[in-house]
Amino acid sequence: MAKKLTIILLCLFMALIAATAITLGLVYEKNEGAGEQQGTEQDGPSSSTGGSADGGSGNNENTDGSGNGGNNNGNEDNTGNGSNGGSDSNGNNDGGSDGGDNTGSGNNGGSNGGSHTCKFTFNMTVAPECTKEGYDVYLCSTCGTSERRNRKPALNHDYEWTEHKATCVTDWSRDGVCRRCKDTKTETVPDSTTGHNYNWTVIKPASCTQDGSRSGSCPDCSATTVQAIPRTGHSFGSYVFNNNAQCETDGTESATCSNCNSVDTRTVVGSKTGHSYGKYVSNNDATCTKDGTSSRTCATCQKVDTITVPNSKIPHNFVKGTCSVCGEIADPSGLVFTDYATYSEVTSVGTATGDIVIPATHNGLPVTGFGWIFNSREDITSLVIPDSVTELPADALFGCKNLKKVVMKGVTHIGENAFWKCANLESITIGKNVTEIERYAFAECYALKEIIFEGTRAEWNAVVKETEWDYRAGNYTVKCSDGTI
């Protein structure tokens, strides 16, 4: 009996051990190297099915309780029936009947059958810091898994500031020390220096024409410097005319500087007076080869102004056909000529008298005029004027009372009084190119009988004849190429 009782008690004890083993079969374990388990924050007790494990790469799903539990990435779902789900060194489950349901917790090595739900309880509070958040810690009393709950944001730094005012050479800044964590920080305002506040002392005063200098000392930082003082420039008053203008030179005006008494003088443009000349007086220097001159003198500066008097040459003094002054040989006509660059002129009657024929050229130059050399000459009886002479000037033959005949075929213009008072003029021949006869041209030509005009009557009528051109002329007729008027 005692032996049976012992066996019965032993069986009951073994059954109790087996029941205890079944109850505790699903103990949640945290394996080293199985990965990080991620729970869900809960405000009260919660259950956990464990985290994912980086245990291996097993992907097989075994339903017979003998799966390869060694390479499990947390993706295998082992639903085997093995009880006593211990594992050998190869990670193989010797599954028995009534095995637990292993979900999502891959282990390096096989996993025992069964599961548990974590029950979290408050463990401690971690207070927030300047740069770290705060939270409450909850632990599972079964497997030791922890969770952070009731998170609180970081507090940020709480600086206590010390200000440094800007100086001559340094910017404004401030230093801060955190009252909680003693972190330090410095802030600066760029370009906020105050600049030097110099006290100046003149070394050399500036003048009108020279720069001065001064030295400066900053009382705030003891800095020193030397600067130039710009010259002031003159301060001239009103300018006063100096009354020194001359005939050909402008006068000046001056002003005095009120600072240094320097005198500034400048030209008054346009203030020259000009010459004060009297009348021209002949210098009696005309010769038979050149015109004479006349001069006048300025009463202010005594400058002499001399001009040439046109047509003032004196006649040659011919002695036996040669001029005793210049040696010129007289023209066969007896007239005296003056040659220019491109033409020649009759400048004196010379020895010519009676019937005078003016040659068309002299020394190869065309004779173009004779001025007033025949005016009032009583020893001329006729005159032939060459075609090279086109202009008969006013008074050209005035008062030649013994002149009877004139031929002038090249003349186009007969000047005023040209034949006035030629009382014995009987005949005059005029070329057809004449265009104008001025006033009194033939006035008081009492003996005038004929005007021979080489053009037609219509051309004669077209000639411009000023009032009284033939005043008190004789009873003449105009003989034209196509008839008489």
CSV table of C-alpha atoms in Angstrom, one decimal:
chain,number,residue,atom,x,y,z
A,1,MET,CA,0.0,0.0,0.0
A,2,ALA,CA,2.7,2.3,0.9
A,3,LYS,CA,4.4,1.5,-2.5
A,4,LYS,CA,1.2,2.2,-4.4
A,5,LEU,CA,0.6,5.4,-2.5
A,6,THR,CA,4.1,6.5,-3.4
A,7,ILE,CA,3.5,5.8,-7.1
A,8,ILE,CA,0.2,7.6,-7.0
A,9,LEU,CA,1.8,10.7,-5.4
A,10,LEU,CA,4.7,10.6,-7.9
A,11,CYS,CA,2.2,10.5,-10.8
A,12,LEU,CA,0.3,13.4,-9.4
A,13,PHE,CA,3.5,15.4,-9.0
A,14,MET,CA,4.5,14.7,-12.6
A,15,ALA,CA,1.1,15.7,-13.8
A,16,LEU,CA,1.4,19.0,-11.9
A,17,ILE,CA,4.8,19.6,-13.4
A,18,ALA,CA,3.4,18.9,-16.9
A,19,ALA,CA,0.5,21.3,-16.4
A,20,THR,CA,2.8,23.9,-15.1
A,21,ALA,CA,5.0,23.4,-18.2
A,22,ILE,CA,2.0,23.8,-20.5
A,23,THR,CA,0.9,27.0,-18.7
A,24,LEU,CA,4.4,28.5,-18.9
A,25,GLY,CA,5.2,27.2,-22.4
A,26,LEU,CA,4.7,30.6,-24.1
A,27,VAL,CA,7.1,32.8,-22.2
A,28,TYR,CA,8.0,35.9,-24.2
A,29,GLU,CA,11.8,36.1,-24.5
A,30,LYS,CA,13.9,38.9,-25.9
A,31,ASN,CA,16.8,37.3,-27.9
A,32,GLU,CA,20.2,38.9,-28.4
A,33,GLY,CA,20.5,39.4,-32.1
A,34,ALA,CA,16.8,38.8,-32.8
A,35,GLY,CA,16.2,42.4,-33.9
A,36,GLU,CA,14.4,45.4,-32.3
A,37,GLN,CA,11.0,44.6,-31.0
A,38,GLN,CA,8.5,47.4,-31.7
A,39,GLY,CA,5.5,47.7,-29.4
A,40,THR,CA,2.5,50.0,-29.5
A,41,GLU,CA,2.2,52.8,-27.0
A,42,GLN,CA,-0.7,52.2,-24.7
A,43,ASP,CA,-2.1,54.2,-21.8
A,44,GLY,CA,-3.0,51.0,-19.9
A,45,PRO,CA,-2.0,47.4,-19.9
A,46,SER,CA,-1.6,46.0,-23.3
A,47,SER,CA,-0.8,42.7,-25.0
A,48,SER,CA,2.2,42.2,-27.3
A,49,THR,CA,2.8,39.6,-30.0
A,50,GLY,CA,6.5,40.3,-30.0
A,51,GLY,CA,8.6,42.2,-32.6
A,52,SER,CA,10.2,41.1,-35.8
A,53,ALA,CA,13.5,39.3,-35.6
A,54,ASP,CA,16.4,39.3,-38.0
A,55,GLY,CA,17.2,35.8,-37.1
A,56,GLY,CA,17.5,34.3,-40.6
A,57,SER,CA,15.7,33.9,-43.9
A,58,GLY,CA,13.5,31.0,-43.3
A,59,ASN,CA,10.3,31.1,-45.3
A,60,ASN,CA,8.8,27.6,-44.8
A,61,GLU,CA,5.5,27.1,-43.1
A,62,ASN,CA,5.5,23.8,-41.2
A,63,THR,CA,2.3,22.2,-40.0
A,64,ASP,CA,3.7,19.0,-38.6
A,65,GLY,CA,5.5,20.5,-35.6
A,66,SER,CA,9.0,19.7,-36.9
A,67,GLY,CA,9.8,23.0,-38.8
A,68,ASN,CA,13.3,24.4,-39.3
A,69,GLY,CA,13.1,27.2,-36.7
A,70,GLY,CA,16.7,28.3,-37.2
A,71,ASN,CA,16.3,30.8,-40.1
A,72,ASN,CA,13.2,32.8,-39.3
A,73,ASN,CA,12.7,36.4,-40.4
A,74,GLY,CA,9.5,36.8,-38.5
A,75,ASN,CA,7.6,35.9,-41.6
A,76,GLU,CA,7.0,32.2,-40.8
A,77,ASP,CA,3.8,31.2,-39.3
A,78,ASN,CA,4.4,28.0,-37.3
A,79,THR,CA,1.2,26.3,-36.4
A,80,GLY,CA,2.6,22.9,-35.5
A,81,ASN,CA,1.1,20.6,-32.9
A,82,GLY,CA,4.1,19.6,-31.0
A,83,SER,CA,3.9,20.0,-27.3
A,84,ASN,CA,7.1,20.3,-25.4
A,85,GLY,CA,8.4,22.5,-28.3
A,86,GLY,CA,12.0,22.5,-27.3
A,87,SER,CA,14.6,23.0,-30.0
A,88,ASP,CA,17.9,21.2,-30.6
A,89,SER,CA,21.1,22.9,-31.6
A,90,ASN,CA,20.0,22.9,-35.2
A,91,GLY,CA,16.9,24.9,-34.5
A,92,ASN,CA,14.5,22.0,-35.3
A,93,ASN,CA,11.3,21.7,-33.3
A,94,ASP,CA,10.4,18.3,-32.1
A,95,GLY,CA,6.8,19.3,-32.1
A,96,GLY,CA,4.2,17.4,-30.2
A,97,SER,CA,0.6,17.6,-30.0
A,98,ASP,CA,-1.2,20.7,-28.8
A,99,GLY,CA,1.7,23.0,-29.7
A,100,GLY,CA,1.3,26.8,-29.4
A,101,ASP,CA,0.8,29.2,-32.4
A,102,ASN,CA,4.1,31.1,-33.1
A,103,THR,CA,3.4,34.3,-35.0
A,104,GLY,CA,5.9,37.0,-36.2
A,105,SER,CA,8.8,36.5,-33.9
A,106,GLY,CA,11.7,35.0,-35.7
A,107,ASN,CA,14.4,33.6,-33.5
A,108,ASN,CA,18.0,32.5,-34.1
A,109,GLY,CA,17.3,29.0,-33.2
A,110,GLY,CA,13.9,27.4,-32.9
A,111,SER,CA,11.1,28.9,-30.9
A,112,ASN,CA,9.2,27.2,-28.2
A,113,GLY,CA,5.5,26.8,-28.8
A,114,GLY,CA,3.0,29.1,-27.0
A,115,SER,CA,2.7,33.0,-26.6
A,116,HIS,CA,2.1,35.6,-23.9
A,117,THR,CA,0.5,39.1,-23.7
A,118,CYS,CA,2.7,41.9,-22.3
A,119,LYS,CA,1.2,43.7,-19.4
A,120,PHE,CA,2.8,47.2,-19.0
A,121,THR,CA,3.0,49.1,-15.7
A,122,PHE,CA,4.5,52.6,-15.0
A,123,ASN,CA,8.2,52.5,-14.2
A,124,MET,CA,9.5,56.0,-14.1
A,125,THR,CA,9.4,59.6,-15.7
A,126,VAL,CA,12.2,61.1,-17.7
A,127,ALA,CA,11.9,64.9,-17.5
A,128,PRO,CA,12.3,67.0,-20.7
A,129,GLU,CA,15.6,68.9,-21.2
A,130,CYS,CA,16.6,71.9,-23.4
A,131,THR,CA,17.3,69.7,-26.4
A,132,LYS,CA,15.6,66.4,-25.4
A,133,GLU,CA,12.0,65.5,-25.0
A,134,GLY,CA,10.6,64.0,-21.8
A,135,TYR,CA,8.4,60.8,-21.4
A,136,ASP,CA,7.1,58.2,-19.0
A,137,VAL,CA,8.6,54.7,-19.1
A,138,TYR,CA,6.4,51.6,-18.9
A,139,LEU,CA,7.7,48.0,-18.4
A,140,CYS,CA,6.3,44.5,-19.0
A,141,SER,CA,6.8,42.6,-15.8
A,142,THR,CA,6.9,39.3,-17.7
A,143,CYS,CA,9.5,40.0,-20.5
A,144,GLY,CA,11.0,43.3,-19.5
A,145,THR,CA,9.9,45.1,-22.7
A,146,SER,CA,9.7,48.9,-22.2
A,147,GLU,CA,7.6,51.6,-23.8
A,148,ARG,CA,7.8,55.4,-23.9
A,149,ARG,CA,4.5,57.2,-23.2
A,150,ASN,CA,3.2,60.7,-22.5
A,151,ARG,CA,6.0,62.4,-24.5
A,152,LYS,CA,6.7,66.1,-23.7
A,153,PRO,CA,8.6,68.4,-26.1
A,154,ALA,CA,12.1,69.7,-25.4
A,155,LEU,CA,12.2,72.9,-23.4
A,156,ASN,CA,14.7,74.8,-25.6
A,157,HIS,CA,17.4,76.9,-24.1
A,158,ASP,CA,16.7,79.7,-21.6
A,159,TYR,CA,19.6,82.1,-22.1
A,160,GLU,CA,20.6,84.7,-19.6
A,161,TRP,CA,22.2,87.5,-21.8
A,162,THR,CA,25.1,89.8,-21.1
A,163,GLU,CA,25.2,92.8,-23.6
A,164,HIS,CA,28.4,94.4,-25.0
A,165,LYS,CA,27.9,97.8,-26.4
A,166,ALA,CA,29.5,98.8,-29.7
A,167,THR,CA,32.7,100.7,-29.6
A,168,CYS,CA,34.9,102.5,-32.0
A,169,VAL,CA,36.3,99.3,-33.4
A,170,THR,CA,34.0,96.5,-32.2
A,171,ASP,CA,30.4,95.7,-33.2
A,172,TRP,CA,27.6,95.4,-30.7
A,173,SER,CA,27.2,91.9,-29.3
A,174,ARG,CA,25.8,89.8,-26.4
A,175,ASP,CA,26.8,86.5,-24.7
A,176,GLY,CA,24.2,84.1,-23.4
A,177,VAL,CA,24.4,81.2,-20.9
A,178,CYS,CA,21.5,78.8,-20.6
A,179,ARG,CA,20.1,78.8,-17.1
A,180,ARG,CA,19.4,75.0,-17.3
A,181,CYS,CA,22.2,73.4,-19.3
A,182,LYS,CA,24.9,76.1,-19.3
A,183,ASP,CA,25.0,76.1,-23.1
A,184,THR,CA,26.7,79.3,-24.4
A,185,LYS,CA,25.8,81.5,-27.4
A,186,THR,CA,27.1,84.8,-28.9
A,187,GLU,CA,25.2,87.2,-31.2
A,188,THR,CA,26.7,90.1,-33.1
A,189,VAL,CA,25.3,93.0,-35.1
A,190,PRO,CA,27.6,93.5,-38.1
A,191,ASP,CA,28.9,96.9,-39.0
A,192,SER,CA,27.6,98.5,-35.9
A,193,THR,CA,30.8,100.1,-34.7
A,194,THR,CA,30.4,103.7,-33.5
A,195,GLY,CA,33.5,105.0,-35.3
A,196,HIS,CA,36.1,107.2,-33.7
A,197,ASN,CA,35.0,110.4,-32.0
A,198,TYR,CA,38.2,112.4,-32.5
A,199,ASN,CA,39.1,115.6,-30.6
A,200,TRP,CA,40.9,117.7,-33.2
A,201,THR,CA,44.0,120.0,-32.8
A,202,VAL,CA,45.1,122.2,-35.7
A,203,ILE,CA,48.8,121.6,-36.6
A,204,LYS,CA,49.0,124.0,-39.5
A,205,PRO,CA,46.1,126.3,-40.6
A,206,ALA,CA,45.1,126.2,-44.2
A,207,SER,CA,45.7,129.2,-46.4
A,208,CYS,CA,44.3,130.4,-49.7
A,209,THR,CA,46.8,128.4,-51.7
A,210,GLN,CA,48.1,125.7,-49.4
A,211,ASP,CA,46.5,122.8,-47.5
A,212,GLY,CA,46.8,122.8,-43.7
A,213,SER,CA,46.8,119.8,-41.3
A,214,ARG,CA,45.2,118.6,-38.0
A,215,SER,CA,45.7,115.8,-35.6
A,216,GLY,CA,42.9,113.8,-33.9
A,217,SER,CA,42.8,111.7,-30.8
A,218,CYS,CA,39.8,109.4,-29.9
A,219,PRO,CA,39.0,109.5,-26.2
A,220,ASP,CA,37.2,106.2,-26.4
A,221,CYS,CA,40.0,104.0,-27.8
A,222,SER,CA,43.1,106.2,-27.8
A,223,ALA,CA,43.4,106.0,-31.6
A,224,THR,CA,45.2,108.9,-33.3
A,225,THR,CA,45.2,110.2,-36.9
A,226,VAL,CA,46.4,113.2,-39.0
A,227,GLN,CA,44.3,114.8,-41.7
A,228,ALA,CA,44.8,117.5,-44.3
A,229,ILE,CA,42.8,120.7,-44.1
A,230,PRO,CA,41.8,121.7,-47.6
A,231,ARG,CA,43.1,125.1,-48.8
A,232,THR,CA,40.4,127.8,-48.6
A,233,GLY,CA,41.0,129.4,-52.0
A,234,HIS,CA,41.0,133.2,-52.6
A,235,SER,CA,38.1,135.4,-51.7
A,236,PHE,CA,38.3,138.1,-54.3
A,237,GLY,CA,36.0,141.1,-54.1
A,238,SER,CA,34.8,143.2,-57.0
A,239,TYR,CA,37.0,143.7,-60.0
A,240,VAL,CA,38.0,147.2,-60.9
A,241,PHE,CA,39.1,148.2,-64.5
A,242,ASN,CA,42.7,149.4,-64.7
A,243,ASN,CA,42.1,151.8,-67.6
A,244,ASN,CA,45.0,150.4,-69.5
A,245,ALA,CA,43.3,149.4,-72.8
A,246,GLN,CA,45.3,150.4,-75.9
A,247,CYS,CA,44.5,150.8,-79.5
A,248,GLU,CA,45.1,147.1,-80.4
A,249,THR,CA,45.3,145.5,-76.9
A,250,ASP,CA,42.5,144.8,-74.5
A,251,GLY,CA,42.7,146.3,-71.0
A,252,THR,CA,42.6,144.5,-67.7
A,253,GLU,CA,40.7,144.5,-64.4
A,254,SER,CA,41.9,143.5,-60.9
A,255,ALA,CA,40.5,142.3,-57.6
A,256,THR,CA,42.2,141.8,-54.2
A,257,CYS,CA,41.8,138.7,-51.9
A,258,SER,CA,40.3,139.7,-48.5
A,259,ASN,CA,42.3,136.9,-46.8
A,260,CYS,CA,45.8,137.2,-48.2
A,261,ASN,CA,45.8,140.5,-50.2
A,262,SER,CA,46.8,138.6,-53.4
A,263,VAL,CA,45.8,140.5,-56.5
A,264,ASP,CA,44.1,138.7,-59.5
A,265,THR,CA,44.2,140.5,-62.8
A,266,ARG,CA,42.3,139.4,-65.9
A,267,THR,CA,41.8,140.6,-69.4
A,268,VAL,CA,38.6,142.5,-70.3
A,269,VAL,CA,37.9,141.0,-73.8
A,270,GLY,CA,36.7,143.6,-76.3
A,271,SER,CA,38.0,146.7,-74.4
A,272,LYS,CA,40.7,147.7,-76.9
A,273,THR,CA,40.1,151.3,-78.0
A,274,GLY,CA,41.0,151.1,-81.6
A,275,HIS,CA,43.3,153.7,-83.4
A,276,SER,CA,42.5,157.3,-83.7
A,277,TYR,CA,43.7,158.2,-87.2
A,278,GLY,CA,43.7,161.5,-88.9
A,279,LYS,CA,43.5,162.1,-92.7
A,280,TYR,CA,45.7,160.4,-95.2
A,281,VAL,CA,48.6,162.6,-96.5
A,282,SER,CA,50.4,161.8,-99.8
A,283,ASN,CA,54.0,160.7,-99.4
A,284,ASN,CA,54.8,162.1,-102.8
A,285,ASP,CA,56.6,158.8,-103.8
A,286,ALA,CA,54.8,158.0,-107.0
A,287,THR,CA,57.0,157.2,-110.0
A,288,CYS,CA,56.4,156.4,-113.6
A,289,THR,CA,56.5,152.7,-112.8
A,290,LYS,CA,54.5,152.5,-109.5
A,291,ASP,CA,51.7,154.2,-107.7
A,292,GLY,CA,52.4,156.5,-104.8
A,293,THR,CA,51.3,156.1,-101.2
A,294,SER,CA,49.5,158.1,-98.6
A,295,SER,CA,49.9,157.7,-94.8
A,296,ARG,CA,48.1,158.6,-91.6
A,297,THR,CA,49.2,158.5,-87.9
A,298,CYS,CA,47.3,157.3,-84.8
A,299,ALA,CA,47.1,160.1,-82.3
A,300,THR,CA,47.2,157.6,-79.4
A,301,CYS,CA,49.9,155.1,-80.2
A,302,GLN,CA,51.6,156.9,-83.2
A,303,LYS,CA,51.2,153.9,-85.4
A,304,VAL,CA,51.4,154.8,-89.1
A,305,ASP,CA,48.9,153.4,-91.6
A,306,THR,CA,50.0,153.6,-95.2
A,307,ILE,CA,48.0,152.7,-98.3
A,308,THR,CA,48.8,152.7,-102.0
A,309,VAL,CA,46.9,155.2,-104.1
A,310,PRO,CA,45.6,153.5,-107.2
A,311,ASN,CA,46.5,155.1,-110.6
A,312,SER,CA,48.8,157.6,-109.0
A,313,LYS,CA,51.8,156.9,-111.2
A,314,ILE,CA,53.3,159.9,-112.8
A,315,PRO,CA,54.0,160.2,-116.5
A,316,HIS,CA,57.3,159.1,-118.0
A,317,ASN,CA,59.7,161.8,-118.7
A,318,PHE,CA,60.6,160.8,-122.3
A,319,VAL,CA,63.7,162.4,-123.8
A,320,LYS,CA,64.2,161.5,-127.4
A,321,GLY,CA,61.8,158.5,-127.0
A,322,THR,CA,63.3,157.2,-123.8
A,323,CYS,CA,62.1,157.8,-120.2
A,324,SER,CA,64.8,159.5,-118.2
A,325,VAL,CA,63.5,157.9,-115.0
A,326,CYS,CA,62.9,154.3,-115.8
A,327,GLY,CA,64.4,153.9,-119.3
A,328,GLU,CA,61.2,152.8,-120.9
A,329,ILE,CA,61.0,153.4,-124.7
A,330,ALA,CA,58.0,155.3,-125.8
A,331,ASP,CA,55.2,153.5,-127.8
A,332,PRO,CA,55.0,154.6,-131.4
A,333,SER,CA,51.7,156.1,-130.6
A,334,GLY,CA,53.3,158.2,-128.0
A,335,LEU,CA,51.1,156.7,-125.3
A,336,VAL,CA,52.5,155.4,-122.0
A,337,PHE,CA,51.5,151.9,-120.8
A,338,THR,CA,51.7,150.0,-117.5
A,339,ASP,CA,51.9,146.2,-117.8
A,340,TYR,CA,50.4,143.9,-115.2
A,341,ALA,CA,50.4,140.1,-114.9
A,342,THR,CA,47.6,139.5,-117.4
A,343,TYR,CA,46.8,142.9,-119.0
A,344,SER,CA,48.1,146.3,-119.8
A,345,GLU,CA,46.6,149.8,-119.4
A,346,VAL,CA,47.3,153.2,-120.9
A,347,THR,CA,48.5,155.3,-118.0
A,348,SER,CA,49.6,158.5,-119.7
A,349,VAL,CA,49.0,160.4,-123.0
A,350,GLY,CA,52.8,160.8,-123.2
A,351,THR,CA,53.7,162.5,-126.5
A,352,ALA,CA,50.6,161.5,-128.4
A,353,THR,CA,48.5,164.3,-129.9
A,354,GLY,CA,46.1,164.7,-132.8
A,355,ASP,CA,44.7,161.5,-134.2
A,356,ILE,CA,45.4,158.8,-131.6
A,357,VAL,CA,45.0,155.1,-132.1
A,358,ILE,CA,45.2,152.9,-129.0
A,359,PRO,CA,46.8,149.6,-129.8
A,360,ALA,CA,45.0,146.4,-128.9
A,361,THR,CA,48.1,144.9,-127.2
A,362,HIS,CA,51.2,146.1,-125.5
A,363,ASN,CA,54.2,143.7,-125.0
A,364,GLY,CA,51.8,140.9,-125.8
A,365,LEU,CA,49.2,141.8,-123.2
A,366,PRO,CA,45.7,143.0,-124.1
A,367,VAL,CA,45.1,146.7,-123.5
A,368,THR,CA,41.9,146.9,-121.3
A,369,GLY,CA,41.5,150.5,-120.4
A,370,PHE,CA,42.9,154.0,-120.1
A,371,GLY,CA,41.2,155.7,-117.1
A,372,TRP,CA,40.9,159.5,-117.2
A,373,ILE,CA,44.1,160.3,-119.1
A,374,PHE,CA,42.3,162.0,-122.0
A,375,ASN,CA,40.0,164.1,-119.8
A,376,SER,CA,39.9,167.8,-120.9
A,377,ARG,CA,42.7,167.3,-123.4
A,378,GLU,CA,42.4,169.9,-126.2
A,379,ASP,CA,45.1,168.4,-128.5
A,380,ILE,CA,43.2,165.3,-129.5
A,381,THR,CA,41.3,165.4,-132.7
A,382,SER,CA,40.3,161.7,-133.1
A,383,LEU,CA,40.5,158.5,-131.0
A,384,VAL,CA,40.3,154.8,-131.9
A,385,ILE,CA,39.6,152.6,-129.0
A,386,PRO,CA,40.5,148.8,-129.5
A,387,ASP,CA,37.9,146.1,-129.1
A,388,SER,CA,39.8,144.8,-126.0
A,389,VAL,CA,38.4,147.8,-124.1
A,390,THR,CA,34.8,147.1,-123.0
A,391,GLU,CA,34.3,149.8,-120.3
A,392,LEU,CA,34.3,153.5,-121.0
A,393,PRO,CA,34.4,155.1,-117.5
A,394,ALA,CA,32.5,158.2,-116.5
A,395,ASP,CA,34.1,161.5,-117.6
A,396,ALA,CA,36.6,159.5,-119.7
A,397,LEU,CA,36.7,162.2,-122.5
A,398,PHE,CA,35.0,165.0,-120.7
A,399,GLY,CA,35.8,168.4,-122.1
A,400,CYS,CA,37.9,167.3,-125.2
A,401,LYS,CA,36.5,170.3,-127.2
A,402,ASN,CA,38.6,169.6,-130.4
A,403,LEU,CA,37.7,165.9,-130.6
A,404,LYS,CA,35.8,165.2,-133.8
A,405,LYS,CA,35.7,161.5,-134.3
A,406,VAL,CA,35.6,158.4,-132.0
A,407,VAL,CA,35.5,154.7,-132.9
A,408,MET,CA,34.8,152.2,-130.1
A,409,LYS,CA,33.5,148.9,-131.4
A,410,GLY,CA,34.2,146.7,-128.3
A,411,VAL,CA,32.6,149.0,-125.6
A,412,THR,CA,29.5,147.6,-123.9
A,413,HIS,CA,29.0,150.3,-121.3
A,414,ILE,CA,29.3,154.1,-121.8
A,415,GLY,CA,29.6,155.8,-118.4
A,416,GLU,CA,28.0,159.1,-117.2
A,417,ASN,CA,29.4,162.3,-118.7
A,418,ALA,CA,31.7,160.2,-121.0
A,419,PHE,CA,31.6,162.8,-123.9
A,420,TRP,CA,30.1,165.8,-122.1
A,421,LYS,CA,31.1,169.1,-123.6
A,422,CYS,CA,32.9,167.6,-126.6
A,423,ALA,CA,31.5,170.5,-128.5
A,424,ASN,CA,33.1,169.6,-131.9
A,425,LEU,CA,32.4,165.8,-131.9
A,426,GLU,CA,30.7,165.0,-135.2
A,427,SER,CA,30.8,161.2,-135.5
A,428,ILE,CA,30.9,158.2,-133.2
A,429,THR,CA,31.0,154.5,-134.1
A,430,ILE,CA,29.6,152.1,-131.5
A,431,GLY,CA,29.6,148.2,-131.7
A,432,LYS,CA,26.5,146.2,-131.6
A,433,ASN,CA,27.4,144.7,-128.1
A,434,VAL,CA,26.7,148.0,-126.3
A,435,THR,CA,23.9,147.5,-123.6
A,436,GLU,CA,23.8,150.8,-121.7
A,437,ILE,CA,24.4,154.5,-122.2
A,438,GLU,CA,24.3,156.5,-118.9
A,439,ARG,CA,23.0,160.0,-118.2
A,440,TYR,CA,24.6,162.9,-120.0
A,441,ALA,CA,27.0,160.6,-121.9
A,442,PHE,CA,26.7,162.8,-125.0
A,443,ALA,CA,25.4,166.0,-123.4
A,444,GLU,CA,26.3,169.3,-125.2
A,445,CYS,CA,27.8,167.6,-128.1
A,446,TYR,CA,26.5,170.3,-130.3
A,447,ALA,CA,28.2,169.3,-133.6
A,448,LEU,CA,27.1,165.6,-133.4
A,449,LYS,CA,25.9,164.5,-136.8
A,450,GLU,CA,25.9,160.7,-136.8
A,451,ILE,CA,26.0,157.7,-134.5
A,452,ILE,CA,27.1,154.7,-136.5
A,453,PHE,CA,25.6,151.6,-134.8
A,454,GLU,CA,26.8,148.2,-136.1
A,455,GLY,CA,23.6,146.4,-135.0
A,456,THR,CA,20.1,146.6,-136.2
A,457,ARG,CA,17.5,149.2,-135.4
A,458,ALA,CA,15.7,146.8,-133.1
A,459,GLU,CA,19.0,146.2,-131.2
A,460,TRP,CA,19.6,149.9,-130.9
A,461,ASN,CA,16.2,150.4,-129.5
A,462,ALA,CA,16.9,147.7,-127.0
A,463,VAL,CA,20.0,149.5,-125.6
A,464,VAL,CA,19.2,151.1,-122.1
A,465,LYS,CA,19.6,154.8,-122.4
A,466,GLU,CA,19.3,156.8,-119.2
A,467,THR,CA,17.4,160.2,-119.0
A,468,GLU,CA,19.1,163.1,-120.9
A,469,TRP,CA,21.9,160.8,-122.3
A,470,ASP,CA,22.0,163.1,-125.4
A,471,TYR,CA,21.1,166.3,-123.6
A,472,ARG,CA,21.5,169.3,-126.0
A,473,ALA,CA,23.3,167.1,-128.6
A,474,GLY,CA,23.3,168.1,-132.3
A,475,ASN,CA,20.8,167.1,-134.9
A,476,TYR,CA,22.2,163.6,-135.4
A,477,THR,CA,21.0,160.4,-137.1
A,478,VAL,CA,21.6,156.8,-136.0
A,479,LYS,CA,22.8,154.7,-138.9
A,480,CYS,CA,22.0,151.0,-138.2
A,481,SER,CA,22.9,147.9,-140.3
A,482,ASP,CA,19.3,147.8,-141.5
A,483,GLY,CA,18.5,151.4,-141.9
A,484,THR,CA,18.6,154.9,-140.3
A,485,ILE,CA,16.7,156.1,-137.3
